[in-house]
Amino acid sequence: MRKTYNLGIDIGSTTIKVALLDEERRLLFFDYRRHNADVRSVALRTLKAMQERVGECSLRVVITGSVGMGFAELLGCRFVQEVIAAAETVRQFYPEVHTFVDMGGEDSKLIFFDEGKVPDIRMNGSCAGGTGAFLDQTATLLGVETGELDRLASESETIYPIASRCGVFSKTDIQNLISRNAEKTDIAASVFHAVATQVVGSLARGRDIEPKLFFCGGPFAFLPHLRKAFLDILGYSESDCIIPQNAQIIPAMGCALLASGQKDNDVLLSEFYSSLSELHATADYSLRLPPLFRSKEDYNSWLEEHRSSVGGSMLDAGQPAGLQLKPDDKYFLGVDSGSTTTKLVLINQTGGIVYTDYRRNNGDSFRAFSEGLNEMQRRLSDMNVLHSEINIVASCATGYGESLLKTAFSLDYGIVETMAHFIGAQAVMPDLSFILDIGGQDMKAIWVKNNSIQRIEINEACSSGCGSFIETFARQLGYSVSDFARMSCFAEHPCDLGTRCTVFMNSKVKQAMREGAKVEDIAAGFSYSVVKNCLYKVLKLRDVSELGGKIVVQGGTMRNHSVVRALELLTGCEVGFTSIPELMGAYGAALYAMRNTK
């Protein structure tokens, strides 16, 4: 007589897990694999391995996981929420558990079990801080496999502060540590500490995390020192927690336990294998977004109509403007000293741009500005432009390092960064109503009315509306940011990637590729998503009419014309931009110095 078993399948954003139980709840087979966006092929290999282990049998199947719902529908299987599946495993096997701590590829959760009450479930929302994807990204930055993080952390001596609240913001902290030659061992341990702090701080929200603790999920199963970081923060020891032998398959086991109750939906293993192998992905263009440009001619025409010049020059950063210098003219210097970059702009007495410089700080704003000044003098001299000393009448600093540079170099003025960007934007569009400045990891939105600033918003704990959002995925797909931006302009069927966290978007991209999307369609989808994230996820706009009708865009991200065009299409507003969007703060500072010098 053919045997019947209970199969639980957990298809997450990055991995697929299966657990096969018999009627006595004994684990006959389990598997855990990364699917790398090819869920069907990996699942088929898992089923083949299972068939070799147990032979032909009847199955009762229940599926869970962030990617599992679609497969459950296609295969005609029951789907349950992951937390329900995990809670079932705890209920049947570990009744003494009070707090359940779970970490997956793109989510983390706490479940509090109180006797006689419904379990209290807490899950992370739209941020990937404190998830497995966050750890994967850290490993990539350190140039190691994710599993190697545990060995590194075991040898650490120092814990550094790292912003776990956002996978992209953490990148800056980690890169700064790398530039300071911090040990990889200490960086790995610091990341574990940051993840633990993020999960506990964001999910507990007033609840005491009490023993016994139950740690679940792949990261805890394969990274013991991550679990240790949690215990250290909570002040508990190993004796206060339960460490299951197969923590990575707990939701899959819960599905198998729940499957035992369904008696009327059995399927042969061989038939289930065949059904899965016959699934095919097809592209559905009805769900795609409008193309940004109809053709290259359309793009060139748009560029000619929309691009604004400032200071009488369309120069690129790091190039002299070619304006004739006159010994008797007055010149004004503006510097925008940001957290990661320093920008210089030199203008003449009519506001014409003479020279620009853009460079990374590498943690030293003082040195970056000094080198920028020396480079400006050298390059102007090399081009035989400087026949006598340039008379820099006044100078002004803005940005993160304003006070430092103003004091150290005796600059004449200091100005708040938003005012500098406002002044620069007015030079592009005097009657503007809104300024959107998007950098690599920050975003500033400025509402203007009657030539004065009315409201200012900045991103705090999310970078999903920023330039690194695109940069991260361009590199993952093997393209430079400039190539990624260029191809997005001419995509025929841009993907609707929605509004999601930078790290979470990874699974959405994989899904789009499974459905037959081209890379250029995905690239254009990112341009739309950056704007949607910025307007609706970060700024939380109710209606685009709040922006007024005239927008000026600034920041390095706006060198990507597909982002500018997406903003124009999504808002219906008139959008002005320049060829030097990343320098507009420094340009505004230079204009401020000129206007305030008699």
PDB file of C-alpha atoms in Angstrom, residues 471-480 484 487 506 509-510 513 518-520 522-523 526:
ATOM      1  CA  GLU A 471      22.942  52.148  -8.222  1.00  0.00           C
ATOM      2  CA  THR A 472      22.595  49.001  -6.107  1.00  0.00           C
ATOM      3  CA  PHE A 473      20.579  47.138  -8.715  1.00  0.00           C
ATOM      4  CA  ALA A 474      22.490  48.420 -11.724  1.00  0.00           C
ATOM      5  CA  ARG A 475      25.619  46.819 -10.293  1.00  0.00           C
ATOM      6  CA  GLN A 476      23.804  43.632  -9.315  1.00  0.00           C
ATOM      7  CA  LEU A 477      22.660  43.231 -12.919  1.00  0.00           C
ATOM      8  CA  GLY A 478      26.155  43.953 -14.250  1.00  0.00           C
ATOM      9  CA  TYR A 479      25.734  47.494 -15.606  1.00  0.00           C
ATOM     10  CA  SER A 480      27.255  50.874 -14.840  1.00  0.00           C
ATOM     11  CA  PHE A 484      21.500  51.613 -16.729  1.00  0.00           C
ATOM     12  CA  MET A 487      18.840  52.093 -21.507  1.00  0.00           C
ATOM     13  CA  ASN A 506      15.466  42.437  -5.047  1.00  0.00           C
ATOM     14  CA  VAL A 509      13.227  42.319  -9.794  1.00  0.00           C
ATOM     15  CA  LYS A 510      13.717  38.553  -9.757  1.00  0.00           C
ATOM     16  CA  MET A 513      12.911  38.560 -14.831  1.00  0.00           C
ATOM     17  CA  LYS A 518      14.089  42.753 -20.364  1.00  0.00           C
ATOM     18  CA  VAL A 519      16.810  44.545 -18.425  1.00  0.00           C
ATOM     19  CA  GLU A 520      15.872  47.900 -19.947  1.00  0.00           C
ATOM     20  CA  ILE A 522      13.512  46.776 -15.273  1.00  0.00           C
ATOM     21  CA  ALA A 523      15.828  49.810 -15.471  1.00  0.00           C
ATOM     22  CA  PHE A 526      13.443  51.658 -11.204  1.00  0.00           C
TER      23      PHE A 526
END
